[in-house]
Coordinates of C-alpha atoms in Angstrom, one line a residue:
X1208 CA 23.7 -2.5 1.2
X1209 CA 22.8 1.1 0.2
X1210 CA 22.4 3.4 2.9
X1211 CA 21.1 7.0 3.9
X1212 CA 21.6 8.1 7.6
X1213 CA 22.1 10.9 10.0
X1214 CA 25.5 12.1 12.4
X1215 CA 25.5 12.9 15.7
X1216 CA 25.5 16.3 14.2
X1217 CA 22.2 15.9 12.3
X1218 CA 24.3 15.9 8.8
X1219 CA 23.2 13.4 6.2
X1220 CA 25.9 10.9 5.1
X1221 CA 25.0 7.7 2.7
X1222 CA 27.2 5.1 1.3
X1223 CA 27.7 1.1 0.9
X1224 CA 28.7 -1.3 3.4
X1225 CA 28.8 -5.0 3.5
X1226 CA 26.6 -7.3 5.9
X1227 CA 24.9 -10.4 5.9
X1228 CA 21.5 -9.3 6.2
X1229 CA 19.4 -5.7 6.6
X1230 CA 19.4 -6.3 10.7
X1231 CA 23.0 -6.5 10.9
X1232 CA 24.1 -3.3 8.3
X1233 CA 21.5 -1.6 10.9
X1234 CA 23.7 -2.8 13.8
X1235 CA 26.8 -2.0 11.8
X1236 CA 25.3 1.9 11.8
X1237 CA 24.4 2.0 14.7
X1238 CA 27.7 1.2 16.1
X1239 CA 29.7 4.0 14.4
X1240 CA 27.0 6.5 15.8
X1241 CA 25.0 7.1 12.9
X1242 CA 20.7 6.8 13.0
X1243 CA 19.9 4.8 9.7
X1244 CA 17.0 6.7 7.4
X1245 CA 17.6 4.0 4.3
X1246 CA 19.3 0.7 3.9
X1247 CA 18.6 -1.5 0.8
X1248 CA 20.5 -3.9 -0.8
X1249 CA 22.4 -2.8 -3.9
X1250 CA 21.1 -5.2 -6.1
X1251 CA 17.3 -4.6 -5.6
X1252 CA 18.0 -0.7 -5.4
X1253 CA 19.5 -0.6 -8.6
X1254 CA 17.0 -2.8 -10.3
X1255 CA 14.2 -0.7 -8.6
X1256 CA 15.5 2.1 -9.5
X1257 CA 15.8 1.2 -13.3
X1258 CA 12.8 0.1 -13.7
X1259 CA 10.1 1.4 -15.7
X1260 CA 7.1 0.2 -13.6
X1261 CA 8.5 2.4 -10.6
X1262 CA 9.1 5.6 -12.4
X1263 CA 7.5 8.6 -10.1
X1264 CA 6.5 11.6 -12.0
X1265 CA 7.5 15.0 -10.6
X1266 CA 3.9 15.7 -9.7
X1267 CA 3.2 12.6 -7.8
X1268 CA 4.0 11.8 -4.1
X1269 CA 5.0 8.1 -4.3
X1270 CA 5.3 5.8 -1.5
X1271 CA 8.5 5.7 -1.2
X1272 CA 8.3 9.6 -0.9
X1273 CA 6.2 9.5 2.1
X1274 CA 8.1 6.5 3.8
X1275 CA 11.2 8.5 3.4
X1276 CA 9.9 12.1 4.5
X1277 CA 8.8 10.2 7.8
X1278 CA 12.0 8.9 8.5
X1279 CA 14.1 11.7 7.7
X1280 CA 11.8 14.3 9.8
X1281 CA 11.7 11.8 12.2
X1282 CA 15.5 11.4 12.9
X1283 CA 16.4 15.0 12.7
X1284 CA 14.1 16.1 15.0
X1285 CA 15.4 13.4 17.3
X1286 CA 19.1 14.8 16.3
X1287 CA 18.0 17.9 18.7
X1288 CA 16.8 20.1 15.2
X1289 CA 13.7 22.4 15.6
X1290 CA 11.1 21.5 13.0
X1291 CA 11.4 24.7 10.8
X1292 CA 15.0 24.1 10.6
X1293 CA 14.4 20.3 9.8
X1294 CA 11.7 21.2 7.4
X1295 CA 14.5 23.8 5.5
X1296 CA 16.8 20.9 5.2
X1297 CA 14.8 18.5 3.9
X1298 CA 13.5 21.2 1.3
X1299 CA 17.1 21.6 0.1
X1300 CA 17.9 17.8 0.0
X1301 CA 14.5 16.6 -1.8
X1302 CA 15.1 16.9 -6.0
X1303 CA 11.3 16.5 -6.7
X1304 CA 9.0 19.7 -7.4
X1305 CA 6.1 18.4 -5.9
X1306 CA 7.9 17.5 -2.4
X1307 CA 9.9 20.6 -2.5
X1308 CA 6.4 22.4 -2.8
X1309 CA 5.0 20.5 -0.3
X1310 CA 8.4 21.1 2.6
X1311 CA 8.4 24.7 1.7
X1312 CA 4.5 25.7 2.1
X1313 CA 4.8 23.4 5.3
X1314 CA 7.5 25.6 6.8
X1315 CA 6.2 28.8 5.5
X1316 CA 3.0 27.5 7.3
X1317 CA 5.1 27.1 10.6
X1318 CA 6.5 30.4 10.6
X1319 CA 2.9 31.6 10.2
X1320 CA 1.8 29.8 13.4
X1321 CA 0.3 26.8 11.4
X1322 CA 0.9 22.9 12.4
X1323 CA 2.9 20.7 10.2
X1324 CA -0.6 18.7 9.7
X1325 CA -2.3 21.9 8.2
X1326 CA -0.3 21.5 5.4
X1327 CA -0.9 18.2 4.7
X1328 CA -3.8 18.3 4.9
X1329 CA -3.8 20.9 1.7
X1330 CA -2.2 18.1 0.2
X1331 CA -4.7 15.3 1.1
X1332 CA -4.4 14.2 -2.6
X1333 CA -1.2 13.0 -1.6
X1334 CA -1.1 12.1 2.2
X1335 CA -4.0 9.4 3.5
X1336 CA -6.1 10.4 6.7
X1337 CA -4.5 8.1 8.9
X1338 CA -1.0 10.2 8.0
X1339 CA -2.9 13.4 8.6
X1340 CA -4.3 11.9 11.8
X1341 CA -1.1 10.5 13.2
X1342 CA 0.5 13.4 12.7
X1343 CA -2.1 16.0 14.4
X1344 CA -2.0 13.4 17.2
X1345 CA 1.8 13.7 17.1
X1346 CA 1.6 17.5 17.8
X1347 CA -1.3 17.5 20.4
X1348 CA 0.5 14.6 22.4
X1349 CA 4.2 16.9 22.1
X1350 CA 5.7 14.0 20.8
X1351 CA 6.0 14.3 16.7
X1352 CA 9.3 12.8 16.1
X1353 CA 8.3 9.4 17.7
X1354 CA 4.8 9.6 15.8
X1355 CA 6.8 10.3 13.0
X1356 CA 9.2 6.9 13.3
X1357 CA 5.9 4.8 14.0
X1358 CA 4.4 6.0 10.9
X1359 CA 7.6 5.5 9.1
X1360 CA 7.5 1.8 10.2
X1361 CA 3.7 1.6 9.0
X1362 CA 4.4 2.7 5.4
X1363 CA 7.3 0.7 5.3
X1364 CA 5.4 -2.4 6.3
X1365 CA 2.3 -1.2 3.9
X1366 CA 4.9 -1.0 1.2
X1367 CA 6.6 -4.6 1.8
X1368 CA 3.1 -6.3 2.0
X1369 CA 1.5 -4.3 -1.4
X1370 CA 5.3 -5.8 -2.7
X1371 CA 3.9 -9.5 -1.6
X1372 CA 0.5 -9.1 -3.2
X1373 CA 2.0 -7.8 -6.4
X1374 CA 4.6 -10.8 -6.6
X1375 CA 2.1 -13.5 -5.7
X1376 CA -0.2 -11.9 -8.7
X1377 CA 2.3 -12.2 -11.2
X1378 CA 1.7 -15.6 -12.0
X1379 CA -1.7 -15.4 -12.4
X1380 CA -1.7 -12.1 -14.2
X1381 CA 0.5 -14.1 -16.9
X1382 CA -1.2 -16.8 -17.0
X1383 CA -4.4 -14.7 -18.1
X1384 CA -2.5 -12.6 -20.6
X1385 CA -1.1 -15.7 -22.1
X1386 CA -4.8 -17.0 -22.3
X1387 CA -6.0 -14.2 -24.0
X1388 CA -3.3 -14.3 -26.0
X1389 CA -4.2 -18.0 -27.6
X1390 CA -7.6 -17.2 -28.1
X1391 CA -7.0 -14.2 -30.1
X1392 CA -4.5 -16.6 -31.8
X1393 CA -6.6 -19.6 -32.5
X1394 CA -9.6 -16.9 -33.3
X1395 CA -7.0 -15.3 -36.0
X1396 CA -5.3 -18.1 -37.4
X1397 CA -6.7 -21.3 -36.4
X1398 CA -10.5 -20.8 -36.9
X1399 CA -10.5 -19.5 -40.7
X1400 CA -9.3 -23.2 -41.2
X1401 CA -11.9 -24.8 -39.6
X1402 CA -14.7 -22.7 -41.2
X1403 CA -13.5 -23.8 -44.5
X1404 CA -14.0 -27.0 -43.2
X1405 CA -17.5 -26.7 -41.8
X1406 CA -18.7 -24.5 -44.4
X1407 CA -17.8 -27.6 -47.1
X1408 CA -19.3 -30.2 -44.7
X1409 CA -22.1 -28.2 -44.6
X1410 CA -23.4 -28.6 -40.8
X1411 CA -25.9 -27.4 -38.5
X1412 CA -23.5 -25.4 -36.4
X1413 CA -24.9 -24.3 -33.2
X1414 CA -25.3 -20.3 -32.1
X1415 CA -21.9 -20.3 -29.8
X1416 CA -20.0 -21.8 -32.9
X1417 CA -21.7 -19.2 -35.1
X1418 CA -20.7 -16.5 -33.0
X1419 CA -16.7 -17.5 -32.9
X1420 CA -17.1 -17.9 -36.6
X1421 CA -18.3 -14.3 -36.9
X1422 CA -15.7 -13.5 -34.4
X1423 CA -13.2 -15.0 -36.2
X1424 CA -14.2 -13.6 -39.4
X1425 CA -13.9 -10.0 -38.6
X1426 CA -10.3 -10.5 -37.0
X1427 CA -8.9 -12.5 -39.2
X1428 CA -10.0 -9.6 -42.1
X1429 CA -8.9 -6.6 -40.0
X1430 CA -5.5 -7.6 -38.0
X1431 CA -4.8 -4.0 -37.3
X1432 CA -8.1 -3.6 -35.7
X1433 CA -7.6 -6.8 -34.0
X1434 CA -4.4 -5.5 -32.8
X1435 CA -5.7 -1.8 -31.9
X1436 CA -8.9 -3.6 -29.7
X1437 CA -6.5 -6.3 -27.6
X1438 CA -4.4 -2.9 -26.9
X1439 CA -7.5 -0.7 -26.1
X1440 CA -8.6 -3.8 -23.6
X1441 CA -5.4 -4.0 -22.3
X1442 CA -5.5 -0.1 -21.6
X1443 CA -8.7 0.0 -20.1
X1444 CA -8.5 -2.7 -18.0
X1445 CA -5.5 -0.8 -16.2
X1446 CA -7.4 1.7 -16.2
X1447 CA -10.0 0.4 -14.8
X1448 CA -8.1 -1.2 -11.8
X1449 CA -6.9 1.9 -10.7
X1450 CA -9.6 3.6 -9.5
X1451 CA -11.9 1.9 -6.6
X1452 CA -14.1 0.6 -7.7
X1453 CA -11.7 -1.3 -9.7
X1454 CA -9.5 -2.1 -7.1
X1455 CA -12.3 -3.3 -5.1
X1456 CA -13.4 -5.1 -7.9
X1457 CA -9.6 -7.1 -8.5
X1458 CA -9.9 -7.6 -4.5
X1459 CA -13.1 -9.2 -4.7
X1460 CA -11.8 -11.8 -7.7
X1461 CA -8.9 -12.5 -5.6
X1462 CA -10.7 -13.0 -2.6
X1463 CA -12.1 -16.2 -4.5
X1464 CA -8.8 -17.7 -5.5
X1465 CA -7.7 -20.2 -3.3
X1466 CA -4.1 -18.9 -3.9
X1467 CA -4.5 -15.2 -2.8
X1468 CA -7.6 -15.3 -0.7
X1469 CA -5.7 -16.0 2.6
X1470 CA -3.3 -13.2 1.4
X1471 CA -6.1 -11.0 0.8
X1472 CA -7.4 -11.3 4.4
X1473 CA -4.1 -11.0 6.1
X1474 CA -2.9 -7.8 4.2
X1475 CA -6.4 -6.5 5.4
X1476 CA -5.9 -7.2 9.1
X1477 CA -2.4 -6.4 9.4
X1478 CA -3.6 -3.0 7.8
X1479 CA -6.2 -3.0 10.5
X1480 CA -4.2 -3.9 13.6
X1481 CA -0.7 -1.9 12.3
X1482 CA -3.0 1.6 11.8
X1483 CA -5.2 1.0 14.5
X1484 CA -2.8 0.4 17.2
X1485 CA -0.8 3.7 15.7
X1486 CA -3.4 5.9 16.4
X1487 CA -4.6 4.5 19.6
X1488 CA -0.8 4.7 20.9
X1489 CA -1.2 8.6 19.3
X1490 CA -4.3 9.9 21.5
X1491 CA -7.0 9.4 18.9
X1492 CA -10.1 7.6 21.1
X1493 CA -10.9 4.6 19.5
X1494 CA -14.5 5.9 17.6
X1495 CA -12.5 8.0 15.8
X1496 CA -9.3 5.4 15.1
X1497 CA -11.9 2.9 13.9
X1498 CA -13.2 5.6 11.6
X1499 CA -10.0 6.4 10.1
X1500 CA -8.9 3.0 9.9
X1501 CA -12.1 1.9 8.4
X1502 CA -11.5 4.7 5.5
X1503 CA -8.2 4.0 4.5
X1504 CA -7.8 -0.4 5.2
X1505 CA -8.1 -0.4 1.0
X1506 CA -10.7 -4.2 1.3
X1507 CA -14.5 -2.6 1.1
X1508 CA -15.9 -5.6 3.1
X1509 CA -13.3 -4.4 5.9
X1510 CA -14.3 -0.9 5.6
X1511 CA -17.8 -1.8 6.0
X1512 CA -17.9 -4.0 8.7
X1513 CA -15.2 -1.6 10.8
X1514 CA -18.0 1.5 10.0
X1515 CA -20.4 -0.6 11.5
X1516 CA -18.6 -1.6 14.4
X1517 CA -17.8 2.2 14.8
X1518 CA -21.6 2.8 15.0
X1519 CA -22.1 0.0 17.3
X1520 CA -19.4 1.7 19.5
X1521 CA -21.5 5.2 19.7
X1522 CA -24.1 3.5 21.1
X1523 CA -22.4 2.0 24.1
X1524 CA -22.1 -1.6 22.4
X1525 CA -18.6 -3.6 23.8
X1526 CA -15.7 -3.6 21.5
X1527 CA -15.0 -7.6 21.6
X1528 CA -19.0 -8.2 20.9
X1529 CA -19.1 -6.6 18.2
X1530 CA -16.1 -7.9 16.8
X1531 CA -17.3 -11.2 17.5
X1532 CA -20.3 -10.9 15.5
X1533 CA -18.3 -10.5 12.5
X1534 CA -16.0 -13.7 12.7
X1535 CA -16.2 -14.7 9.1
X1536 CA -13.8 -11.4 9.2
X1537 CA -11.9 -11.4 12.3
X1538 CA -10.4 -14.7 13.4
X1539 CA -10.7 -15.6 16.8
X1540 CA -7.2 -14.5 17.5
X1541 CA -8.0 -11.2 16.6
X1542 CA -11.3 -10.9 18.8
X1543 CA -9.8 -12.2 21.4
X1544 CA -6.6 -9.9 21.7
X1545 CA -9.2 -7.3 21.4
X1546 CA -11.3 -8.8 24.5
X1547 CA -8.3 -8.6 26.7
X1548 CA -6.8 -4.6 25.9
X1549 CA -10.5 -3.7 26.0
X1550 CA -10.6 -5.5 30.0
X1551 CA -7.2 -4.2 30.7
X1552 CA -7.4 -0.9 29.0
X1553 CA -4.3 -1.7 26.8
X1554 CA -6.0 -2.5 23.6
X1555 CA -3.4 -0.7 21.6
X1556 CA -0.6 -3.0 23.4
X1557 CA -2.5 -5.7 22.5
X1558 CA -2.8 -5.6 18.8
X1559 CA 0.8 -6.1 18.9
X1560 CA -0.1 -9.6 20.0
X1561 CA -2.0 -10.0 16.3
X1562 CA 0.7 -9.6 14.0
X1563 CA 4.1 -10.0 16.1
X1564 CA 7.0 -9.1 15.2
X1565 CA 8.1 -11.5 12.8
X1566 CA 9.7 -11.6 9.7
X1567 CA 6.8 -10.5 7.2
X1568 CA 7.3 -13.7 5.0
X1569 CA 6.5 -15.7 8.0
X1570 CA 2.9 -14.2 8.3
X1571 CA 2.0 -15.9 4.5

């Protein structure tokens, strides 16, 4: 395993170690008196870190940018550090522009008698609501450097389940390039064959075969257009998915494939119970934590439904009925966690009851 972490002292120290699994090299830090920011193992660090698809431009907050700032604030300040000093070292450790920016306007703010949230909220390009709002919940509350750790934990699971959707897309994904693929093929190649063939027999052909034929045609007679087009389609088709209305678009297809749809509805609840038991355990009143939640769970059908519920809320409706009345949503699990913290007045313990603390593979 690879490893970052923190001395006694509050310096930063990384190197290797051996250990059966990520639990025990935490134990094995632990032990020697050091508070792990980063363990990885080599082999998947390496790879990660040489691969293209992973690349983060300077001006670009990845991530893994935001999982790590979390963590490294968060253990400093626990390391006895005042914030502007903590922000200073950070600013001097990080190597890209845009975080070094982002550290030194934050402590420049400080010294100017301006949170730690005011600046990221400048940057709300780069840092979601529910970081903005967990963090100005952090200050209010006097207790940043735990906030800090429990959003840490929330990107990293965020980041380990948008690493399970993307692996159990693979297959499909290839499976539709490869499609695409043979028809251009057969469209190139194979059908200039068979219209010699039709055109001697000389059939009837219906419209659909007229229209491959024509299809067909103009490929087959301009492969570096047929070429250029497949790569424009591939283009804008990634394009496409990364806005939202693309994304929502890929969520909804997937949301119909009996493979992913039970993923698809997970990663959307775990998202909702994680973020909405963070900012409960942070202060925020629950109108305002479903709000946030609602605007940052990444599933429109979930961010509609939680708005609704919101509304619902302001009007003095109970929090379990109107959960109930969407169960194609929320399992009954889930409603009736949210019966009992809303009796006891421990909701936020409660969530913890929907997703527990479980290896992630075991919630797929």
């Amino acid at each position: 395993f690879i490893y970052k972490a923190l001395t006694k002292e509050g310096r930063e120290t990384q190197g290797e170690l051996q250990a059966t699994n990520r639990q025990v090299a935490i134990e094995y830090l632990q032990r020697d008196n050091l508070t792990p920011l980063f363990i990885e193992e080599k082999g998947s660090f390496e790879k990660r870190k040489a691969s293209i698809f992973n690349f983060t431009f300077g001006n670009r907050v990845s991530a893994l940018d935001r999982m790590f700032l979390t963590r490294h604030l968060s253990a400093i300040l626990k390391s006895g550090i005042n914030l502007r000093e903590a922000l200073e070292i950070l600013e001097d450790d990080v190597q890209k522009p845009i975080m070094k920016k982002i550290l030194k306007d934050a402590r420049i703010n400080l010294e100017r008698g301006q949170p730690l949230s005011v600046t990221f909220q400048v940057y709300e390009k780069h840092f979601s609501s529910v970081f903005i709002g967990l963090v100005k919940a952090g200050e209010v509350s006097g207790n940043l450097e735990g906030t800090l750790e429990n959003l840490g934990m929330q990107l990293q699971r965020d980041y380990d389940l948008k690493k399970r959707v993307q692996s159990a897309m693979i297959y499909p994904l290839i499976l539709l390039g490869a499609s695409s693929l043979i028809v251009v093929l057969l469209l190139t190649f194979v059908m200039p064959r068979l219209i010699k063939a039709l055109t001697q027999a000389k059939v009837v052909l219906p419209l659909i075969t007229r229209v491959l034929i024509g299809l067909s045609k103009i490929l087959s007679a301009n492969p570096i257009l047929t070429i250029i087009v497949f790569l424009a389609l591939i283009i804008s088709a990634i394009t496409f998915f990364q806005n939202k209305q693309g994304r929502q678009f890929f969520i909804s297809i997937m949301e119909r494939l009996p493979v992913s749809k039970n993923l698809i509805k997970k990663l959307a609840l775990s998202r909702f119970a994680i973020t909405l038991r963070n900012l409960l355990n942070s202060g925020v009143s629950a109108v305002e934590a479903l709000n946030i939640t609602a605007k940052t769970i990444g599933n429109e059908k979930y961010e509609r439904a939680l708005l609704d519920i919101e509304a619902e809320l302001r009007k003095g409706a109970p929090l379990h009925e109107v959960f109930k009345k969407r169960g194609n949503l929320f399992p009954h699990l889930v409603i009736s966690v949210i019966a009992v913290g809303e009796r006891t007045g421990t909701l936020e313990n409660s969530l913890k009851a929907i997703f527990p603390r479980l290896p992630q593979k075991q919630w797929f």
